[in-house]
Amino acid sequence: MQSFRAMYSARNSLRRLSSITHRSIENFSAQPHYTEINLHDEVLIEGKANARAAVLNRPSALNSITTSMASRLKKLYESWEENNDIGFVMMKGSGRAFCAGGDVVTLYRLINEVLIDWLKEFFTLKVSNMDFSGSSVTFDSLSPFLSASLYDCSYVYSGQSCLRILGYSLTDAGKQEESSDILLQKLDMGGNSLNVLLFLRNLIFVAILDGITMGPGVGISVPGTFRVATDKTVFGHPETQIGFHPDSGASFYLSRLPGYLGEYLALTGDTLNGVDMLACGLATHFCLNARLEWIEERLAKLITDDPSVIETSLKDYGDLVYPDKRSVLHKIETIDRCFGQDTVEEIIDALENEVATAYDDWCTLTLKKLKQASPLSLKVSLKSIREGRFQSLDQCLAREYRISLRALSNQVSHDFCEGVRARLVDKDYSPKWDPPSLEDVSKDMVNYHFAPLSEAEPELELPTALREPFV
């Protein structure tokens, strides 16, 4: 119990932060979504006395955020920040997800169409200058797939009443959006990051994390003022299982979890429930799904912009909970012993020693997850988390951007395409990783993903001049 109290205490240091099993992998949208949906239907608005609620409304796609949704959110937040009558903003999702990952299958198909150069341009808002002659892919055919963009909408930040998307967006007509008009940039997880990181300075932000919370769900919620998890919340980072790495700022917030829990989550892709999120600081409050309506009704009646009043309301309808006996948080000491090692090989050796001495089924299962993952992704992800522990969020995002481009370039490995193929396309669950083993992954292969980009591939630039660094 003392270790749990320590974790609850550690949670307070994380409050400023205001896919693993087959099931978790499948939380990524495995099929492209062709249906055109009215823009206003994708983000619904609920009016409150002194607040507004944005409802992500793509339940068939687990509410994964598209560029059109991000554009609408941008306009809404701008208007809300300028409205002195609005004291706070709430966000929730419809269906069984708050907000999940994007369409990695479409991204996989784009890469297989030899469009990596297009992807680079797509990430940096230069798509309109690309020549698509001779390609079967057109702007019209791509517009429904904007959620496949690696940095589609992440790093949302609000200062001076501005919320813009940094790059990576197209209009429905196939023209680029000016980056000065939109800014939402990434804190997601993995190969299809669609995450939104909110820095609402003028408005208090309350995220209701009911259901699957991956990718953009993490990006939207973790830096928010209040993050309410429920008994239906599922949080996870399954990227190593599809040959990618936890991105969207994951190396920043995972590295700041208690002990070496972040390394464990990043490498294994294991999931956390709502109680676990509360215990380790990823959530600020917990409420049973059955009581959410009460919380929303209470918040709807508030006429305030005082965080302490909102805090009291959330506590009044919240639940005091502790991780159950199956929680991975009961393994925090073993996690620290094993995942605190310097290399992936040493982590595996430590786990094997635990199995030999303690006959622990959890260690056996953890070893299985590691051995199912891409060896290259494991080493890249571990290095990314370790570097993130000593970097600001801006630095983490810039580094993750490099890693993402390199992982998708197929210069060192085709593991991303192979992982998506095996897990989501053919579903044979037998990826043929290349390199096939940890010993075949050289330091040069790993370092290649972290090396500065060439002059032809500009580094990710963030509007840090407009705000203080998030550290």
Short mmCIF file of C-alpha atoms in Angstrom, two decimals:
data_model
loop_
_atom_site.label_atom_id
_atom_site.label_comp_id
_atom_site.label_asym_id
_atom_site.label_seq_id
_atom_site.Cartn_x
_atom_site.Cartn_y
_atom_site.Cartn_z
CA MET A 1 0.00 0.00 0.00
CA GLN A 2 2.91 2.35 0.65
CA SER A 3 4.04 1.99 -2.95
CA PHE A 4 0.55 3.00 -4.10
CA ARG A 5 0.59 6.04 -1.84
CA ALA A 6 3.95 6.96 -3.29
CA MET A 7 2.50 6.72 -6.76
CA TYR A 8 -0.46 8.87 -5.80
CA SER A 9 2.01 11.39 -4.46
CA ALA A 10 4.05 11.18 -7.64
CA ARG A 11 0.87 11.88 -9.55
CA ASN A 12 0.89 15.45 -8.24
CA SER A 13 4.21 16.10 -9.95
CA LEU A 14 2.60 15.03 -13.19
CA ARG A 15 -0.50 17.18 -12.99
CA ARG A 16 1.19 19.82 -15.10
CA LEU A 17 1.24 17.44 -17.95
CA SER A 18 -2.00 19.98 -17.83
CA SER A 19 -0.73 0.00 -29.30
CA ILE A 20 0.11 -5.64 -26.37
CA THR A 21 -2.75 -7.77 -26.85
CA HIS A 22 -4.51 -8.29 -30.18
CA ARG A 23 -7.45 -6.40 -28.79
CA SER A 24 -5.35 -3.32 -28.13
CA ILE A 25 -3.74 -3.46 -31.57
CA GLU A 26 -7.15 -3.59 -33.17
CA ASN A 27 -8.08 -0.29 -31.52
CA PHE A 28 -6.30 1.31 -34.44
CA SER A 29 -8.74 1.90 -37.28
CA ALA A 30 -7.96 -1.01 -39.57
CA GLN A 31 -10.06 0.06 -42.52
CA PRO A 32 -10.12 3.35 -44.40
CA HIS A 33 -13.28 5.34 -43.96
CA TYR A 34 -14.64 6.47 -47.29
CA THR A 35 -17.95 7.87 -46.14
CA GLU A 36 -18.14 11.63 -46.31
CA ILE A 37 -19.56 13.07 -43.13
CA ASN A 38 -20.82 16.57 -42.61
CA LEU A 39 -18.10 18.53 -40.86
CA HIS A 40 -20.43 19.70 -38.11
CA ASP A 41 -21.53 16.13 -37.45
CA GLU A 42 -17.95 15.04 -36.68
CA VAL A 43 -17.64 17.50 -33.80
CA LEU A 44 -20.87 18.20 -31.98
CA ILE A 45 -21.37 21.12 -29.61
CA GLU A 46 -23.25 21.17 -26.34
CA GLY A 47 -23.94 24.54 -24.75
CA LYS A 48 -23.63 24.99 -20.99
CA ALA A 49 -24.34 27.96 -18.76
CA ASN A 50 -20.72 29.02 -18.44
CA ALA A 51 -19.03 26.37 -20.55
CA ARG A 52 -19.03 24.54 -23.85
CA ALA A 53 -18.60 20.86 -24.61
CA ALA A 54 -17.06 19.49 -27.81
CA VAL A 55 -18.13 15.93 -28.62
CA LEU A 56 -15.91 13.93 -30.96
CA ASN A 57 -18.43 12.11 -33.11
CA ARG A 58 -16.85 9.46 -35.32
CA PRO A 59 -17.81 6.38 -33.29
CA SER A 60 -17.31 3.97 -36.20
CA ALA A 61 -13.68 5.15 -36.35
CA LEU A 62 -13.28 5.28 -32.57
CA ASN A 63 -13.40 9.08 -32.83
CA SER A 64 -10.01 9.34 -34.52
CA ILE A 65 -9.42 12.97 -35.42
CA THR A 66 -9.28 14.11 -39.04
CA THR A 67 -8.01 17.40 -40.37
CA SER A 68 -11.55 18.64 -40.91
CA MET A 69 -12.35 17.90 -37.27
CA ALA A 70 -9.21 19.71 -36.16
CA SER A 71 -10.15 22.73 -38.28
CA ARG A 72 -13.56 22.85 -36.66
CA LEU A 73 -12.07 22.52 -33.19
CA LYS A 74 -9.71 25.35 -34.00
CA LYS A 75 -12.57 27.65 -34.94
CA LEU A 76 -14.55 26.65 -31.88
CA TYR A 77 -11.69 27.21 -29.44
CA GLU A 78 -10.91 30.58 -30.99
CA SER A 79 -14.47 31.73 -30.54
CA TRP A 80 -14.71 30.30 -27.04
CA GLU A 81 -11.50 31.94 -25.87
CA GLU A 82 -12.77 35.29 -27.08
CA ASN A 83 -16.05 34.82 -25.23
CA ASN A 84 -15.68 36.19 -21.71
CA ASP A 85 -18.83 34.34 -20.62
CA ILE A 86 -17.20 30.94 -21.10
CA GLY A 87 -15.14 29.76 -18.15
CA PHE A 88 -14.15 26.26 -19.19
CA VAL A 89 -14.30 23.73 -22.02
CA MET A 90 -15.19 20.07 -21.80
CA MET A 91 -14.41 17.39 -24.37
CA LYS A 92 -15.77 13.87 -24.66
CA GLY A 93 -16.29 11.20 -27.28
CA SER A 94 -19.34 9.39 -28.56
CA GLY A 95 -19.59 5.61 -28.55
CA ARG A 96 -17.03 3.32 -26.94
CA ALA A 97 -14.02 5.59 -27.34
CA PHE A 98 -12.90 8.99 -26.21
CA CYS A 99 -10.40 9.24 -29.04
CA ALA A 100 -8.25 6.51 -30.60
CA GLY A 101 -5.58 6.05 -33.26
CA GLY A 102 -5.89 6.71 -36.96
CA ASP A 103 -6.03 4.84 -40.22
CA VAL A 104 -2.65 3.11 -40.32
CA VAL A 105 -3.81 0.76 -43.05
CA THR A 106 -4.23 3.65 -45.45
CA LEU A 107 -0.80 4.95 -44.45
CA TYR A 108 0.57 1.47 -45.13
CA ARG A 109 -1.03 1.46 -48.57
CA LEU A 110 0.32 4.91 -49.37
CA ILE A 111 3.84 3.79 -48.54
CA ASN A 112 3.42 0.72 -50.70
CA GLU A 113 2.45 3.05 -53.55
CA VAL A 114 5.97 4.53 -53.25
CA LEU A 115 4.64 7.76 -51.83
CA ILE A 116 7.19 8.28 -49.08
CA ASP A 117 8.29 11.54 -50.70
CA TRP A 118 4.68 12.64 -50.78
CA LEU A 119 4.36 11.73 -47.10
CA LYS A 120 7.34 13.90 -46.23
CA GLU A 121 5.74 16.80 -48.03
CA PHE A 122 2.40 15.99 -46.47
CA PHE A 123 3.94 16.27 -43.02
CA THR A 124 5.36 19.70 -43.80
CA LEU A 125 2.40 21.26 -45.56
CA LYS A 126 3.83 21.17 -49.07
CA VAL A 127 1.52 18.66 -50.64
CA SER A 128 0.01 21.13 -53.05
CA ASN A 129 3.37 21.42 -54.79
CA MET A 130 3.74 17.70 -55.41
CA ASP A 131 3.35 16.19 -58.85
CA PHE A 132 0.93 13.28 -58.80
CA SER A 133 1.11 12.60 -62.52
CA GLY A 134 1.33 8.91 -63.23
CA SER A 135 0.05 8.02 -59.77
CA SER A 136 -3.23 6.29 -59.13
CA VAL A 137 -3.57 8.30 -55.92
CA THR A 138 -5.32 11.67 -56.32
CA PHE A 139 -6.13 14.46 -53.97
CA ASP A 140 -9.79 13.49 -54.15
CA SER A 141 -9.01 9.91 -53.19
CA LEU A 142 -6.73 11.04 -50.37
CA SER A 143 -9.05 13.54 -48.74
CA PRO A 144 -11.04 10.93 -46.78
CA PHE A 145 -7.79 9.57 -45.39
CA LEU A 146 -6.37 12.63 -43.71
CA SER A 147 -6.51 10.81 -40.41
CA ALA A 148 -3.72 8.57 -41.71
CA SER A 149 -1.26 11.43 -41.53
CA LEU A 150 1.48 10.73 -39.05
CA TYR A 151 1.32 14.21 -37.64
CA ASP A 152 -2.23 15.01 -38.65
CA CYS A 153 -3.35 16.96 -35.68
CA SER A 154 -1.16 17.07 -32.70
CA TYR A 155 0.37 19.58 -30.44
CA VAL A 156 -2.63 21.75 -29.92
CA TYR A 157 -1.72 24.92 -28.21
CA SER A 158 -3.63 27.99 -27.34
CA GLY A 159 -2.03 31.31 -26.69
CA GLN A 160 -3.20 34.77 -27.66
CA SER A 161 -6.47 33.10 -28.63
CA CYS A 162 -4.82 31.11 -31.39
CA LEU A 163 -5.16 27.43 -32.12
CA ARG A 164 -3.50 26.31 -35.33
CA ILE A 165 -2.48 23.07 -36.90
CA LEU A 166 1.21 22.82 -37.56
CA GLY A 167 1.41 21.39 -41.00
CA TYR A 168 0.08 18.12 -42.21
CA SER A 169 -3.28 19.27 -43.52
CA LEU A 170 -5.15 19.47 -46.79
CA THR A 171 -8.45 21.06 -47.64
CA ASP A 172 -11.12 18.96 -49.24
CA ALA A 173 -10.15 20.50 -52.57
CA GLY A 174 -6.62 19.28 -52.14
CA LYS A 175 -5.09 22.65 -51.37
CA GLN A 176 -2.82 23.25 -48.44
CA GLU A 177 -4.03 25.07 -45.38
CA GLU A 178 -1.79 27.89 -44.25
CA SER A 179 -0.01 26.89 -41.07
CA SER A 180 -0.74 30.32 -39.65
CA ASP A 181 -4.44 29.56 -39.84
CA ILE A 182 -4.41 26.30 -37.99
CA LEU A 183 -2.27 24.78 -35.28
CA LEU A 184 -2.86 21.40 -33.78
CA GLN A 185 0.19 19.25 -33.62
CA LYS A 186 1.03 16.08 -32.15
CA LEU A 187 1.37 14.18 -28.90
CA ASP A 188 0.28 10.76 -30.08
CA MET A 189 1.23 7.41 -30.05
CA GLY A 190 2.64 5.52 -32.78
CA GLY A 191 2.46 4.93 -36.39
CA ASN A 192 -0.60 6.89 -37.10
CA SER A 193 -0.45 9.60 -34.62
CA LEU A 194 -3.47 11.76 -34.50
CA ASN A 195 -2.99 13.42 -31.22
CA VAL A 196 -3.92 16.72 -29.90
CA LEU A 197 -2.01 18.41 -27.13
CA LEU A 198 -3.98 21.19 -25.50
CA PHE A 199 -2.45 24.23 -23.88
CA LEU A 200 -5.55 26.24 -23.15
CA ARG A 201 -4.24 29.19 -21.20
CA ASN A 202 -7.42 31.20 -21.11
CA LEU A 203 -9.84 28.33 -20.58
CA ILE A 204 -9.93 25.45 -18.15
CA PHE A 205 -10.04 22.13 -19.98
CA VAL A 206 -11.90 19.04 -18.76
CA ALA A 207 -11.46 15.79 -20.70
CA ILE A 208 -13.86 12.90 -20.08
CA LEU A 209 -11.76 9.84 -20.95
CA ASP A 210 -14.56 7.32 -21.17
CA GLY A 211 -13.52 4.37 -23.34
CA ILE A 212 -10.53 3.85 -25.59
CA THR A 213 -8.01 6.65 -25.11
CA MET A 214 -5.13 6.24 -27.51
CA GLY A 215 -3.35 8.44 -29.99
CA PRO A 216 -5.12 11.77 -30.15
CA GLY A 217 -6.97 10.89 -26.99
CA VAL A 218 -3.71 10.95 -25.10
CA GLY A 219 -2.63 14.13 -26.84
CA ILE A 220 -5.83 15.96 -26.06
CA SER A 221 -6.10 14.91 -22.48
CA VAL A 222 -2.75 14.53 -20.74
CA PRO A 223 -1.83 18.24 -20.68
CA GLY A 224 -5.39 19.27 -19.79
CA THR A 225 -6.34 20.82 -16.47
CA PHE A 226 -8.61 17.92 -15.53
CA ARG A 227 -8.67 14.39 -16.95
CA VAL A 228 -11.50 12.16 -15.79
CA ALA A 229 -10.98 8.43 -16.32
CA THR A 230 -13.72 5.83 -15.91
CA ASP A 231 -14.13 2.10 -15.44
CA LYS A 232 -14.31 1.82 -19.24
CA THR A 233 -11.10 3.73 -19.99
CA VAL A 234 -8.38 1.86 -21.92
CA PHE A 235 -4.99 3.52 -22.39
CA GLY A 236 -2.16 1.96 -24.37
CA HIS A 237 0.80 2.34 -26.71
CA PRO A 238 0.97 -0.65 -29.09
CA GLU A 239 3.43 0.84 -31.60
CA THR A 240 6.27 -1.64 -31.16
CA GLN A 241 3.88 -4.40 -32.13
CA ILE A 242 3.42 -2.80 -35.56
CA GLY A 243 7.05 -1.83 -36.09
CA PHE A 244 6.82 1.78 -34.99
CA HIS A 245 7.56 3.87 -31.88
CA PRO A 246 5.45 5.75 -29.32
CA ASP A 247 5.29 9.28 -30.66
CA SER A 248 3.10 12.37 -30.31
CA GLY A 249 5.02 13.43 -27.25
CA ALA A 250 4.81 9.98 -25.67
CA SER A 251 8.53 10.04 -24.93
CA PHE A 252 7.87 13.14 -22.83
CA TYR A 253 4.96 12.00 -20.67
CA LEU A 254 5.78 8.28 -20.48
CA SER A 255 9.29 9.07 -19.27
CA ARG A 256 7.80 11.09 -16.42
CA LEU A 257 5.65 8.30 -15.02
CA PRO A 258 6.70 6.73 -11.71
CA GLY A 259 9.88 4.67 -11.91
CA TYR A 260 10.32 2.85 -15.20
CA LEU A 261 6.64 2.33 -15.86
CA GLY A 262 6.95 4.41 -19.03
CA GLU A 263 9.58 2.08 -20.48
CA TYR A 264 7.37 -0.89 -19.68
CA LEU A 265 4.32 0.61 -21.39
CA ALA A 266 6.30 1.76 -24.41
CA LEU A 267 8.07 -1.54 -25.06
CA THR A 268 5.32 -4.04 -24.26
CA GLY A 269 2.27 -2.08 -25.40
CA ASP A 270 0.41 -3.16 -22.29
CA THR A 271 -2.72 -1.23 -21.40
CA LEU A 272 -3.83 0.68 -18.32
CA ASN A 273 -7.37 1.01 -17.08
CA GLY A 274 -8.88 4.14 -15.59
CA VAL A 275 -7.88 3.31 -12.02
CA ASP A 276 -4.28 2.71 -13.10
CA MET A 277 -4.26 6.01 -14.98
CA LEU A 278 -5.37 7.79 -11.83
CA ALA A 279 -2.76 6.07 -9.69
CA CYS A 280 0.17 6.96 -11.93
CA GLY A 281 -0.94 10.50 -12.72
CA LEU A 282 -2.22 10.22 -16.28
CA ALA A 283 -5.72 11.02 -14.99
CA THR A 284 -6.66 13.55 -12.31
CA HIS A 285 -10.03 12.04 -11.34
CA PHE A 286 -11.95 8.78 -11.60
CA CYS A 287 -15.68 8.25 -11.98
CA LEU A 288 -17.78 5.21 -12.76
CA ASN A 289 -19.27 5.34 -16.24
CA ALA A 290 -22.74 5.11 -14.68
CA ARG A 291 -22.15 8.39 -12.84
CA LEU A 292 -20.78 10.42 -15.73
CA GLU A 293 -24.18 11.91 -16.43
CA TRP A 294 -24.22 13.33 -12.92
CA ILE A 295 -20.83 14.94 -13.37
CA GLU A 296 -21.84 16.46 -16.68
CA GLU A 297 -25.04 17.81 -15.22
CA ARG A 298 -23.13 19.33 -12.31
CA LEU A 299 -20.55 20.93 -14.56
CA ALA A 300 -23.28 22.24 -16.87
CA LYS A 301 -24.74 24.25 -13.99
CA LEU A 302 -21.46 25.85 -12.93
CA ILE A 303 -20.97 29.54 -13.63
CA THR A 304 -17.29 29.91 -12.91
CA ASP A 305 -13.79 29.96 -14.30
CA ASP A 306 -12.29 29.03 -10.94
CA PRO A 307 -10.39 25.71 -11.18
CA SER A 308 -10.93 25.00 -7.49
CA VAL A 309 -14.71 25.05 -7.95
CA ILE A 310 -14.49 22.59 -10.83
CA GLU A 311 -12.08 20.48 -8.81
CA THR A 312 -14.55 20.31 -5.95
CA SER A 313 -17.38 19.31 -8.27
CA LEU A 314 -15.33 16.52 -9.79
CA LYS A 315 -14.37 15.26 -6.34
CA ASP A 316 -17.96 15.32 -5.12
CA TYR A 317 -19.06 12.96 -7.86
CA GLY A 318 -15.82 11.04 -8.17
CA ASP A 319 -14.88 7.71 -6.70
CA LEU A 320 -12.03 6.81 -4.36
CA VAL A 321 -10.42 3.79 -5.97
CA TYR A 322 -7.24 1.74 -5.74
CA PRO A 323 -5.67 -0.57 -8.31
CA ASP A 324 -7.01 -4.10 -8.02
CA LYS A 325 -4.80 -7.15 -7.53
CA ARG A 326 -4.46 -7.69 -11.29
CA SER A 327 -3.08 -4.21 -11.88
CA VAL A 328 0.38 -3.92 -13.37
CA LEU A 329 1.07 -1.27 -10.72
CA HIS A 330 1.44 -4.09 -8.22
CA LYS A 331 4.49 -5.06 -10.27
CA ILE A 332 6.15 -1.66 -10.00
CA GLU A 333 9.16 -2.99 -8.08
CA THR A 334 9.72 -5.76 -10.63
CA ILE A 335 9.23 -3.27 -13.44
CA ASP A 336 11.86 -1.00 -11.96
CA ARG A 337 14.32 -3.87 -11.53
CA CYS A 338 13.86 -5.12 -15.09
CA PHE A 339 12.99 -2.09 -17.19
CA GLY A 340 15.54 0.10 -15.43
CA GLN A 341 18.28 -1.81 -17.24
CA ASP A 342 20.35 0.02 -19.86
CA THR A 343 19.50 -2.06 -22.94
CA VAL A 344 16.63 -4.13 -24.29
CA GLU A 345 18.83 -7.23 -24.05
CA GLU A 346 19.48 -6.55 -20.39
CA ILE A 347 15.77 -5.97 -19.77
CA ILE A 348 15.00 -9.37 -21.27
CA ASP A 349 17.79 -11.01 -19.28
CA ALA A 350 16.40 -9.48 -16.08
CA LEU A 351 12.91 -10.76 -16.87
CA GLU A 352 14.24 -14.23 -17.62
CA ASN A 353 16.02 -14.21 -14.27
CA GLU A 354 12.74 -13.26 -12.59
CA VAL A 355 11.00 -16.15 -14.32
CA ALA A 356 13.74 -18.57 -13.23
CA THR A 357 13.73 -17.49 -9.61
CA ALA A 358 10.13 -16.47 -8.95
CA TYR A 359 8.17 -18.48 -11.53
CA ASP A 360 6.13 -15.36 -12.19
CA ASP A 361 3.50 -15.72 -14.93
CA TRP A 362 3.46 -11.95 -15.38
CA CYS A 363 7.15 -11.98 -16.29
CA THR A 364 6.54 -14.81 -18.74
CA LEU A 365 3.74 -12.88 -20.42
CA THR A 366 5.86 -9.71 -20.52
CA LEU A 367 8.68 -11.63 -22.19
CA LYS A 368 6.23 -12.93 -24.77
CA LYS A 369 5.09 -9.41 -25.61
CA LEU A 370 8.65 -8.21 -26.02
CA LYS A 371 9.55 -11.12 -28.27
CA GLN A 372 6.50 -10.45 -30.46
CA ALA A 373 7.53 -6.84 -31.02
CA SER A 374 9.84 -5.48 -33.71
CA PRO A 375 13.44 -5.75 -32.41
CA LEU A 376 14.37 -2.48 -34.10
CA SER A 377 11.31 -0.71 -32.70
CA LEU A 378 12.16 -1.91 -29.20
CA LYS A 379 15.63 -0.40 -29.32
CA VAL A 380 14.50 2.82 -30.96
CA SER A 381 11.62 3.21 -28.49
CA LEU A 382 13.81 2.60 -25.44
CA LYS A 383 16.33 5.19 -26.59
CA SER A 384 13.53 7.65 -27.31
CA ILE A 385 12.00 7.30 -23.84
CA ARG A 386 15.39 7.62 -22.18
CA GLU A 387 16.21 10.80 -24.09
CA GLY A 388 12.75 12.18 -23.41
CA ARG A 389 13.34 12.04 -19.67
CA PHE A 390 15.81 14.93 -19.97
CA GLN A 391 14.15 16.95 -22.71
CA SER A 392 11.34 19.46 -23.01
CA LEU A 393 8.16 18.57 -24.85
CA ASP A 394 9.27 20.60 -27.87
CA GLN A 395 12.51 18.66 -28.07
CA CYS A 396 10.65 15.36 -27.74
CA LEU A 397 8.26 16.25 -30.55
CA ALA A 398 11.09 17.28 -32.86
CA ARG A 399 12.99 14.06 -32.17
CA GLU A 400 9.91 11.89 -32.58
CA TYR A 401 9.24 13.58 -35.92
CA ARG A 402 12.70 12.54 -37.12
CA ILE A 403 12.18 8.98 -35.91
CA SER A 404 8.81 8.79 -37.64
CA LEU A 405 10.11 9.94 -41.00
CA ARG A 406 13.04 7.55 -40.79
CA ALA A 407 10.81 4.64 -39.79
CA LEU A 408 8.53 5.26 -42.76
CA SER A 409 11.36 5.77 -45.25
CA ASN A 410 12.10 2.01 -45.42
CA GLN A 411 15.80 2.86 -45.64
CA VAL A 412 16.77 0.65 -42.72
CA SER A 413 13.73 -1.56 -42.28
CA HIS A 414 10.23 -2.24 -43.58
CA ASP A 415 8.98 -3.13 -40.12
CA PHE A 416 6.14 -0.61 -40.04
CA CYS A 417 4.58 -1.94 -43.24
CA GLU A 418 5.21 -5.51 -42.16
CA GLY A 419 3.70 -4.92 -38.74
CA VAL A 420 0.55 -3.32 -40.14
CA ARG A 421 0.28 -6.09 -42.73
CA ALA A 422 0.54 -8.84 -40.14
CA ARG A 423 -1.64 -7.24 -37.49
CA LEU A 424 -4.27 -5.35 -39.43
CA VAL A 425 -4.30 -6.30 -43.11
CA ASP A 426 -3.66 -10.03 -43.51
CA LYS A 427 -4.11 -10.61 -39.76
CA ASP A 428 -1.83 -13.65 -39.72
CA TYR A 429 -0.16 -12.16 -36.60
CA SER A 430 3.19 -13.48 -37.81
CA PRO A 431 5.27 -10.46 -38.82
CA LYS A 432 8.64 -11.14 -40.39
CA TRP A 433 10.74 -8.48 -38.73
CA ASP A 434 13.89 -7.21 -40.42
CA PRO A 435 16.28 -7.26 -38.63
CA PRO A 436 14.80 -10.45 -37.17
CA SER A 437 16.48 -10.35 -33.75
CA LEU A 438 17.92 -7.91 -31.25
CA GLU A 439 21.48 -9.01 -31.96
CA ASP A 440 20.98 -8.11 -35.61
CA VAL A 441 20.03 -4.52 -34.74
CA SER A 442 23.19 -2.43 -34.90
CA LYS A 443 23.83 0.87 -33.15
CA ASP A 444 24.04 2.55 -36.54
CA MET A 445 20.51 1.37 -37.37
CA VAL A 446 19.18 2.85 -34.15
CA ASN A 447 21.17 6.08 -34.35
CA TYR A 448 20.00 6.63 -37.93
CA HIS A 449 16.49 7.28 -36.60
CA PHE A 450 17.76 10.02 -34.25
CA ALA A 451 20.22 11.78 -36.56
CA PRO A 452 19.37 15.33 -37.68
CA LEU A 453 17.50 15.49 -40.94
CA SER A 454 19.24 16.65 -44.09
CA GLU A 455 18.78 20.10 -45.59
CA ALA A 456 16.27 18.58 -48.00
CA GLU A 457 14.19 17.41 -45.02
CA PRO A 458 13.64 20.37 -42.69
CA GLU A 459 13.37 19.71 -39.00
CA LEU A 460 10.03 20.12 -37.27
CA GLU A 461 9.60 23.73 -36.21
CA LEU A 462 7.31 24.61 -33.33
CA PRO A 463 6.02 28.08 -32.40
CA THR A 464 8.00 28.18 -29.18
CA ALA A 465 8.48 31.93 -29.49
CA LEU A 466 4.78 32.40 -28.73
CA ARG A 467 4.86 30.65 -25.37
CA GLU A 468 7.08 29.36 -22.64
CA PRO A 469 8.61 25.90 -23.19
CA PHE A 470 6.57 23.04 -21.76
CA VAL A 471 8.99 21.23 -19.46
#
